[in-house]
Amino acid sequence: MILPPEFQDWFARQGWQPHPHQLALLEASGDSLLIAPTGGGKTLAGFLPSLIELRDGVRKGSVHTLYVSPLKALTADIGRNLARPVADLGLSIRIEDRTGDTGQTQRRRQRVDPPEVLLTTPESLALMLSYPEAPAIFGGLRRVVLDELHALAESKRGDQLMLGLARLRALAPGLRVTGLSATVEDPHALADFMAGRAPVAVIQADPGPDPDIAMLPTARPAPWAGGGGHYAIPEVLDAVRQARTTIIFINTRAQAELFFQALWAANDENLPIGLHHGSLSRESRARVEAAMAAGELRAVVATGSLDLGIDWGAVDLVIQIGAPKNVKRLVQRIGRANHRYNAPSKARIVPANRFEQIECVAALQAVREGDLDGDPREPGPLDVLCQHILLTACAAPFAADALFAEITTAGPYRRLTRADFVACLDFAATGGYALRAYDRWQRLMLRDGLWRLRDPRSTQLLRMNIGTIVEAEMVRVRMRGRGGAPLGEVEEAFAASLSPGDTFLIGGRVVRMDAMREMVIEVSPDPGRQPKIAVFSGVKLAMSTQLAHRVQALIGDPSHHTSLPPDTRDWLALQAQVSRLPEPGLLLSETFPHAGLWHFALYGFAGRNALQTLGLLLTREMEEEGLGPLGFLSTDYALLIWSLDPVRNPAPLLDPARLRAGLGDWLGGNAVMKRTFRNVATVAGLIQRNMPGLRKTGRQATFSSDILYDTLRKYDPDHLMLRVTADEAGRGLVDFGRIEEMLSHSPRCEHRMLERVSPLAAPLLLEVGKVPIRGEGRERLAGIEAEALMREAGLEFSA
Amino acid sequence: MSSHAFTFHGLRFEARASGALWWPDGRWLVVADLHFGKSERLARRGGPLLPPYEGLATLERLGSEIATLRPEAVVSLGDGFDDMATIQALDPAVLAELQRMATMRDWFWISGNHDPLGDAKLPGRMLVELPLASVILRHQADPQAGPDISGHFHPVVRLAGERRRAFLLGKDHLILPAFGAYTGGLSCEDASLRRLIPKGIAIACGRRAVALPIGVAPAKGR
């Protein structure tokens, strides 16, 4: 396919030259993956072949091009952007979006009379594929464009999308698929992920000039511990003043709130600065986005909520507060600055503490060397497959052999075993329990060789629960009084820790909790007071393995310390003098007394999730050895445990077999496992997020997923859902694989008994997030708390 | 397993950590909202296929309380079964064990909203209400006709960062937590419970029974 003359004219009228990668996509004969920086006309590249084909006229009544993006906002934006060339070229093409926001009337019409170009999300695609009309809607599909594929591939949404794509490829043979992605570490792995039966060609656009990226120089050195980055406020404000528009990325929502507040406290010129994160209400986020688009803001403080999204051409500076934890993410964030192709992106990094200073230096080296990190993608998870099987049955009865053949054409499920497929089908049909209790009430029945839904009422429930994003239970926050403005959401666990009168930060202001009514927290403004509680928990990103190795190498080789700031250099030199420096291949630990307790520090560099798991496992071993562990703390770099008696020889505690044994029997009952189970069981359709006609009184027809988890562990320990949970936790929150990686990467253990805290351990003592060890302790705590409440209320109860 | 002792309208009771109520003077064991057959009912209606072990789990906990306390009578405060059809379709092993337990002592089934009166397959007596001294045992608390002991609401309370099933003890009403394994919970702060018990005591279940005040704002400003 070549660019027709009227398209060439159109480009010329815009004053543009088609990019080589745009032309390369036209020439591609099969499926392709385009890797291009932001601003490279990526989306237009993806749509050009469709526009040319549609110009030549196609039969109506079926979608020609399907565009899938991770964000609803993007589909609307793309629709607007495409409208211009379509109008200029006089093409008669209907372009419509179909997302969770699309109204019922339009949905119905789209099922009968589909547009030529349909813009959607993975979840809406799964829903459309579950309709009996799916073959008619998609039978004539010629092209699929997958936008921001790198982001989709990072989660289960990508697995679900690939299963849907396998379905589309079966419904419309000859379909051509184009993936669009930002820079990734392994383009061929991503190409394999989106591939069907035939391989996918990778097209690399010119990456453009190297980014202008450096540490932000500050007058004061980074503090020893903490994650706020507030010491750099004056320099950050200076940088904002000098740039046109800045995005200030910060890793957690709580940190974003605090940084935003501190920034405004010093913002004497009243530079317009906004705040954007996932816990703010949709209205507030939309306001900030609109203000950014209109060029009314000079800066926005944001979390990962702005990692993707609409291009704001005006952004010319990105500031990253806190270590990026992951080189690829850093590079992608840098790409958010300066969307003019062929102009370097500008970014500045602000480490939050001494350890992060080293991490930032290591990350900058990695960026310069183009060494991106990322773990190889795991095979497609089985909970997503269970959901897919049930949704397939919603569309039409299916034969097991045919479905298995189709599923194994999807990249993530290419190596799915027949046994695992059968287990998932059995789960979908009967629940898959050892006690075969549901013979009469199976969800799927086999009749005439085809699996079908027993009860047509199931379809509504299943369709209401489509998707793979499982949110934490959230509680809404709004201003007190009738029609009080919504401010955002906090996690239910955080809401439960609040009492009336407590103050906390949300949306950059301090509010006081007045009451909690029907799962809504009502608050009043309470400026001028220090927020009593400023944190709401959120997922913390762990430092990537590759970056950890770089940090370890940098610390371990004093000849490279010249690249570090002077105070950090002195700190490491002192550590080398009184203890020793960790280095690649060596697992260093120290025992020292401090504040009347023994402390054990282990420099594992394995990321915070793995080190938290290790903390749980080691304290359990220490409990058994009678060392009296009282608590621990984990960071990305190190684990610190305090106890009544000292750890003198850690080697036996760190025996992998012993640790793995502990993982099996003890961690099984851990809250981390329960949280993972809730996600898995929800995606697989065992727990329903949405139910028709659920009464609004708060009287819960549903119950805690913990009960299901405990019941299964007791009565059906080999059940599929428990296996999937263990797999997922093993590489996610529990991250046991990373502990094993740490032990094999650093086979030599060296332990130092010290008389006092070492320089490297000192910042750990200042960190927050200590985990107390509880067993019987939890019950005692409950008793003490209840007694105190009774006394305050003037009630004494004796048994 | 611990319990919390208290007096309600002249009657001495113990709130067991299991969620059962024990009347030592008459050797009565009272439980609410067993909801046998819940997973079966959801499956029948085309819903999710939950682990079919809640009958066994509930029965095991009830059996262990009976073995410990050796009651002369057991009272189920309604919603013993998730609906009438589940009584018919109950796991035979669960039904047999239930029948065995019920033939060895007096057994009263108070009817609830899920299981209006009566099924001949079950041993024991079917009732709408059961008087005990000046108190009425019924399924749902009656704001006009207290004092009563009831279930229905599945109350829960927050304590030390956890949601726990709880007894609610007020002036005119004593409300039991749900005893069944697959039962949700309604916060004791909910308006429908606050109307019945504006002020009183919650006894949280779990490993131990723990009493705490409800409807009283904790003192602030220490």
XYZ file of N, CA, C and O in Angstrom, chain A residues 390-511:
488
model
N -16.396 -18.251 30.659
C -17.792 -17.950 31.003
C -18.394 -16.946 30.015
O -19.546 -17.082 29.602
N -17.595 -15.935 29.630
C -18.116 -14.929 28.696
C -18.312 -15.526 27.303
O -19.227 -15.142 26.578
N -17.447 -16.464 26.943
C -17.615 -17.137 25.655
C -18.966 -17.854 25.625
O -19.685 -17.816 24.617
N -19.311 -18.469 26.756
C -20.593 -19.173 26.822
C -21.770 -18.200 26.744
O -22.859 -18.565 26.297
N -21.566 -16.964 27.179
C -22.645 -15.962 27.074
C -22.967 -15.675 25.609
O -24.109 -15.379 25.265
N -21.953 -15.722 24.743
C -22.183 -15.408 23.337
C -22.870 -16.562 22.625
O -23.837 -16.364 21.900
N -22.390 -17.775 22.860
C -22.966 -18.936 22.175
C -22.379 -20.206 22.776
O -21.305 -20.164 23.367
N -23.087 -21.345 22.611
C -22.501 -22.615 23.062
C -21.193 -22.872 22.315
O -21.019 -22.423 21.178
N -20.248 -23.552 22.974
C -18.945 -23.775 22.330
C -18.476 -25.203 22.574
O -18.885 -25.853 23.540
N -17.589 -25.665 21.675
C -16.960 -26.972 21.840
C -15.621 -26.777 22.521
O -14.878 -25.849 22.192
N -15.291 -27.636 23.469
C -14.065 -27.474 24.250
C -12.829 -27.492 23.346
O -11.937 -26.655 23.489
N -12.784 -28.425 22.396
C -11.603 -28.535 21.527
C -11.379 -27.246 20.746
O -10.257 -26.745 20.652
N -12.452 -26.724 20.176
C -12.319 -25.519 19.357
C -11.872 -24.342 20.208
O -11.015 -23.548 19.806
N -12.439 -24.212 21.420
C -12.063 -23.089 22.275
C -10.603 -23.203 22.696
O -9.855 -22.222 22.694
N -10.182 -24.415 23.044
C -8.782 -24.613 23.432
C -7.855 -24.218 22.282
O -6.856 -23.525 22.478
N -8.223 -24.651 21.064
C -7.392 -24.321 19.895
C -7.318 -22.810 19.700
O -6.257 -22.253 19.420
N -8.453 -22.128 19.900
C -8.470 -20.675 19.706
C -7.638 -19.961 20.777
O -6.851 -19.059 20.485
N -7.813 -20.377 22.025
C -7.114 -19.721 23.144
C -5.604 -19.857 22.995
O -4.844 -18.926 23.278
N -5.148 -21.008 22.524
C -3.703 -21.206 22.435
C -3.098 -20.492 21.222
O -1.907 -20.594 20.998
N -3.922 -19.737 20.464
C -3.312 -18.851 19.472
C -2.990 -17.498 20.093
O -2.296 -16.693 19.485
N -3.505 -17.203 21.268
C -3.228 -15.926 21.931
C -1.843 -15.980 22.563
O -1.517 -16.960 23.245
N -1.030 -14.934 22.347
C 0.344 -14.917 22.844
C 0.499 -15.394 24.283
O 1.260 -16.327 24.553
N -0.218 -14.805 25.233
C 0.022 -15.169 26.634
C -0.383 -16.606 26.958
O 0.043 -17.154 27.974
N -1.219 -17.217 26.126
C -1.723 -18.559 26.436
C -1.199 -19.604 25.448
O -1.739 -20.693 25.357
N -0.139 -19.249 24.708
C 0.358 -20.170 23.692
C 0.823 -21.469 24.312
O 0.722 -22.514 23.717
N 1.344 -21.394 25.541
C 1.864 -22.606 26.170
C 0.917 -23.177 27.228
O 1.312 -23.961 28.066
N -0.342 -22.768 27.166
C -1.334 -23.309 28.106
C -1.451 -24.822 27.907
O -1.588 -25.290 26.779
N -1.427 -25.570 29.016
C -1.581 -27.020 28.886
C -3.060 -27.372 28.817
O -3.918 -26.640 29.332
N -3.344 -28.514 28.209
C -4.725 -28.974 28.137
C -5.261 -29.207 29.558
O -6.414 -28.931 29.856
N -4.390 -29.680 30.447
C -4.830 -29.970 31.813
C -5.297 -28.682 32.506
O -6.335 -28.669 33.191
N -4.545 -27.601 32.330
C -4.951 -26.341 32.958
C -6.243 -25.815 32.327
O -7.107 -25.270 33.022
N -6.351 -25.974 31.027
C -7.585 -25.554 30.360
C -8.781 -26.334 30.909
O -9.834 -25.764 31.218
N -8.604 -27.634 31.056
C -9.695 -28.471 31.559
C -10.061 -28.055 32.993
O -11.235 -27.988 33.363
N -9.031 -27.741 33.802
C -9.298 -27.307 35.175
C -10.118 -26.019 35.180
O -11.055 -25.851 35.984
N -9.798 -25.093 34.279
C -10.535 -23.826 34.218
C -11.962 -24.054 33.720
O -12.914 -23.455 34.224
N -12.102 -24.909 32.733
C -13.438 -25.216 32.218
C -14.280 -25.880 33.312
O -15.463 -25.564 33.492
N -13.648 -26.775 34.067
C -14.367 -27.454 35.147
C -14.771 -26.454 36.228
O -15.879 -26.499 36.764
N -13.857 -25.516 36.537
C -14.198 -24.475 37.505
C -15.405 -23.667 37.010
O -16.344 -23.409 37.753
N -15.366 -23.278 35.739
C -16.461 -22.477 35.190
C -17.769 -23.264 35.194
O -18.842 -22.722 35.460
N -17.684 -24.564 34.956
C -18.898 -25.371 34.822
C -19.456 -25.811 36.168
O -20.648 -25.641 36.443
N -18.591 -26.342 37.038
C -19.091 -26.988 38.269
C -18.556 -26.342 39.540
O -18.947 -26.734 40.637
N -17.641 -25.402 39.425
C -16.978 -24.858 40.602
C -15.668 -25.574 40.876
O -14.823 -25.075 41.597
N -15.523 -26.775 40.326
C -14.253 -27.495 40.450
C -13.934 -27.972 41.852
O -12.767 -28.057 42.227
N -14.971 -28.285 42.645
C -14.711 -28.668 44.034
C -14.526 -30.172 44.178
O -15.115 -30.950 43.418
N -13.751 -30.557 45.185
C -13.571 -31.976 45.476
C -14.935 -32.578 45.829
O -15.248 -33.702 45.452
N -15.740 -31.819 46.551
C -17.104 -32.253 46.849
C -17.974 -31.831 45.671
O -18.203 -30.647 45.451
N -18.424 -32.808 44.883
C -19.177 -32.459 43.668
C -20.604 -32.122 44.063
O -21.496 -32.966 44.002
N -20.815 -30.878 44.480
C -22.098 -30.532 45.093
C -23.103 -29.956 44.111
O -24.275 -29.855 44.413
N -22.640 -29.558 42.929
C -23.523 -28.740 42.091
C -23.976 -29.455 40.820
O -24.199 -28.823 39.798
N -24.070 -30.781 40.885
C -24.452 -31.499 39.674
C -25.736 -30.947 39.065
O -25.874 -30.852 37.858
N -26.685 -30.601 39.946
C -27.966 -30.102 39.422
C -27.872 -28.653 38.971
O -28.664 -28.198 38.173
N -26.948 -27.924 39.544
C -26.930 -26.472 39.315
C -25.664 -26.015 38.621
O -25.195 -24.910 38.848
N -25.074 -26.840 37.794
C -23.858 -26.421 37.084
C -24.091 -25.107 36.360
O -25.189 -24.848 35.871
N -23.010 -24.311 36.266
C -23.148 -23.047 35.549
C -23.128 -23.307 34.042
O -23.862 -22.692 33.293
N -22.263 -24.214 33.630
C -22.219 -24.619 32.218
C -22.574 -26.094 32.142
O -22.116 -26.885 32.964
N -23.408 -26.454 31.154
C -23.782 -27.854 30.949
C -23.260 -28.300 29.585
O -23.226 -27.521 28.635
N -22.892 -29.563 29.502
C -22.476 -30.125 28.223
C -23.676 -30.821 27.591
O -24.213 -31.777 28.164
N -24.126 -30.295 26.451
C -25.224 -30.959 25.721
C -24.870 -31.029 24.245
O -24.436 -30.033 23.674
N -25.047 -32.183 23.649
C -24.733 -32.394 22.227
C -23.307 -31.945 21.904
O -23.064 -31.326 20.870
N -22.393 -32.202 22.819
C -20.990 -31.875 22.558
C -20.643 -30.413 22.727
O -19.508 -30.014 22.481
N -21.624 -29.582 23.134
C -21.347 -28.161 23.298
C -21.608 -27.727 24.747
O -22.598 -28.127 25.352
N -20.698 -26.862 25.250
C -20.886 -26.291 26.583
C -21.778 -25.059 26.468
O -21.576 -24.205 25.611
N -22.787 -24.977 27.342
C -23.687 -23.822 27.288
C -24.114 -23.439 28.710
O -24.006 -24.249 29.632
N -24.619 -22.221 28.866
C -25.081 -21.777 30.182
C -26.346 -22.531 30.548
O -27.249 -22.676 29.729
N -26.420 -23.029 31.784
C -27.622 -23.709 32.230
C -28.774 -22.731 32.402
O -29.893 -22.972 31.982
N -28.454 -21.593 33.044
C -29.500 -20.648 33.411
C -29.234 -19.336 32.676
O -28.209 -18.696 32.910
N -30.119 -18.926 31.778
C -29.850 -17.689 31.010
C -29.710 -16.460 31.903
O -29.134 -15.452 31.489
N -30.209 -16.560 33.155
C -30.051 -15.412 34.062
C -28.582 -15.131 34.342
O -28.206 -14.042 34.769
N -27.730 -16.146 34.180
C -26.298 -15.955 34.459
C -25.681 -14.854 33.611
O -24.766 -14.174 34.051
N -26.167 -14.705 32.369
C -25.486 -13.777 31.461
C -25.429 -12.374 32.039
O -24.402 -11.710 31.963
N -26.529 -11.953 32.652
C -26.551 -10.588 33.186
C -25.479 -10.416 34.261
O -24.715 -9.455 34.254
N -25.433 -11.389 35.197
C -24.440 -11.320 36.271
C -23.026 -11.332 35.712
O -22.177 -10.563 36.155
N -22.773 -12.205 34.767
C -21.421 -12.328 34.230
C -21.014 -11.051 33.506
O -19.897 -10.561 33.676
N -21.940 -10.505 32.722
C -21.593 -9.282 31.989
C -21.373 -8.106 32.935
O -20.588 -7.219 32.664
N -22.103 -8.102 34.049
C -21.924 -6.990 35.006
C -20.559 -7.054 35.687
O -20.143 -6.096 36.311
N -19.919 -8.206 35.619
C -18.669 -8.366 36.361
C -17.467 -8.562 35.447
O -16.467 -9.137 35.831
N -17.574 -8.047 34.231
C -16.473 -8.151 33.276
C -15.310 -7.277 33.726
O -15.506 -6.207 34.285
N -14.108 -7.751 33.469
C -12.942 -6.912 33.701
C -11.966 -7.551 34.666
O -12.307 -8.495 35.378
N -10.756 -7.021 34.665
C -9.704 -7.627 35.477
C -9.117 -6.640 36.473
O -8.152 -6.941 37.138
N -9.709 -5.442 36.553
C -9.208 -4.471 37.522
C -10.023 -4.638 38.796
O -11.232 -4.433 38.784
N -9.380 -5.034 39.870
C -10.092 -5.172 41.139
C -9.614 -4.067 42.063
O -8.464 -4.035 42.471
N -10.504 -3.140 42.346
C -10.131 -2.000 43.179
C -10.207 -2.394 44.650
O -11.004 -3.246 45.025
N -9.387 -1.745 45.466
C -9.557 -1.908 46.909
C -10.931 -1.332 47.258
O -11.465 -0.502 46.529
N -11.517 -1.795 48.339
C -12.792 -1.229 48.768
C -12.556 0.244 49.082
O -11.738 0.575 49.923
N -13.282 1.113 48.389
C -13.058 2.535 48.584
C -14.271 3.186 49.241
O -15.403 2.743 49.075
N -14.000 4.245 49.965
C -15.054 5.002 50.611
C -14.967 6.431 50.068
O -13.880 7.001 49.990
N -16.118 6.982 49.674
C -16.102 8.320 49.104
C -15.989 9.385 50.197
O -16.448 9.196 51.313
N -15.381 10.498 49.850
C -15.242 11.615 50.786
C -15.936 12.818 50.151
O -15.698 13.124 48.985
N -16.823 13.477 50.928
C -17.396 14.702 50.373
C -17.632 15.728 51.474
O -17.641 15.401 52.654
N -17.804 16.971 51.036
C -18.040 18.046 51.989
C -19.391 17.851 52.663
O -20.331 17.349 52.069
N -19.439 18.300 53.892
C -20.645 18.144 54.689
C -21.794 18.969 54.125
O -21.576 19.960 53.430
N -22.976 18.543 54.434
C -24.144 19.334 54.056
C -24.780 18.809 52.787
O -24.230 17.966 52.088
N -25.975 19.340 52.509
C -26.706 18.859 51.338
C -25.944 19.184 50.067
O -25.493 20.301 49.854
N -25.771 18.180 49.226
C -25.081 18.397 47.961
C -23.627 18.791 48.125
O -23.083 19.517 47.302
N -22.998 18.366 49.222
C -21.600 18.697 49.457
C -20.718 18.195 48.328
O -20.955 17.124 47.771
N -19.694 18.965 47.983
C -18.847 18.629 46.833
C -18.073 17.345 47.098
O -17.510 17.172 48.177
N -18.039 16.442 46.121
C -17.214 15.235 46.274
C -15.734 15.600 46.184
O -15.340 16.404 45.353
N -14.927 15.020 47.090
C -13.503 15.338 47.107
C -12.657 14.191 46.583
O -11.566 14.407 46.092
N -13.136 12.970 46.727
C -12.342 11.846 46.270
C -12.671 10.597 47.060
O -13.761 10.483 47.633
N -11.720 9.689 47.093
C -11.952 8.419 47.762
C -10.743 8.061 48.613
O -9.618 8.432 48.278
N -10.992 7.336 49.693
C -9.889 6.762 50.454
C -10.180 5.278 50.644
O -11.322 4.842 50.522
N -9.144 4.524 50.921
C -9.356 3.098 51.118
C -10.166 2.859 52.375
O -10.053 3.586 53.350
N -10.975 1.780 52.331
C -11.858 1.508 53.456
C -11.068 1.313 54.743
O -11.487 1.744 55.812
N -9.895 0.675 54.622
C -9.095 0.438 55.818
C -8.661 1.766 56.447
O -8.623 1.908 57.663
N -8.352 2.746 55.607
C -7.971 4.055 56.131
C -9.183 4.732 56.757
O -9.107 5.293 57.846
N -10.333 4.631 56.078
C -11.553 5.229 56.604
C -11.876 4.657 57.982
O -12.310 5.370 58.889
N -11.633 3.365 58.150
C -11.970 2.724 59.416
C -11.094 3.217 60.555
O -11.468 3.149 61.722
N -9.908 3.737 60.210
C -9.013 4.207 61.265
C -9.355 5.632 61.695
O -8.768 6.156 62.621
N -10.303 6.280 61.030
C -10.653 7.665 61.362
C -11.755 7.722 62.413
O -12.703 6.945 62.368
N -11.643 8.664 63.321
C -12.746 8.969 64.234
C -13.192 10.392 63.944
O -12.396 11.194 63.457
N -14.443 10.713 64.270
C -14.888 12.092 64.074
C -13.927 13.055 64.760
O -13.498 12.796 65.884
N -13.574 14.142 64.072
C -12.632 15.100 64.637
C -11.227 14.919 64.092
O -10.423 15.841 64.140
N -10.915 13.750 63.555
C -9.590 13.538 62.976
C -9.439 14.384 61.715
O -10.391 14.568 60.967
N -8.212 14.855 61.490
C -7.978 15.656 60.289
C -7.070 14.892 59.346
O -6.203 14.141 59.769
N -7.290 15.052 58.081
C -6.412 14.429 57.087
C -6.384 15.277 55.820
O -7.162 16.216 55.663
N -5.448 14.932 54.939
C -5.238 15.677 53.702
C -5.946 14.986 52.557
O -5.781 13.798 52.370
N -6.701 15.721 51.794
C -7.190 15.177 50.531
C -7.369 16.325 49.546
O -7.833 17.402 49.920
N -6.944 16.105 48.318
C -7.040 17.152 47.302
C -6.259 18.388 47.706
O -6.630 19.494 47.343
N -5.197 18.209 48.473
C -4.333 19.321 48.824
C -4.842 20.166 49.963
O -4.262 21.179 50.302
N -5.969 19.786 50.592
C -6.382 20.593 51.743
C -6.659 19.727 52.958
O -6.926 18.533 52.847
N -6.569 20.397 54.106
C -6.793 19.681 55.347
C -8.293 19.703 55.650
O -8.928 20.759 55.618
N -8.845 18.535 55.906
C -10.268 18.464 56.247
C -10.442 17.696 57.553
O -9.562 16.939 57.953
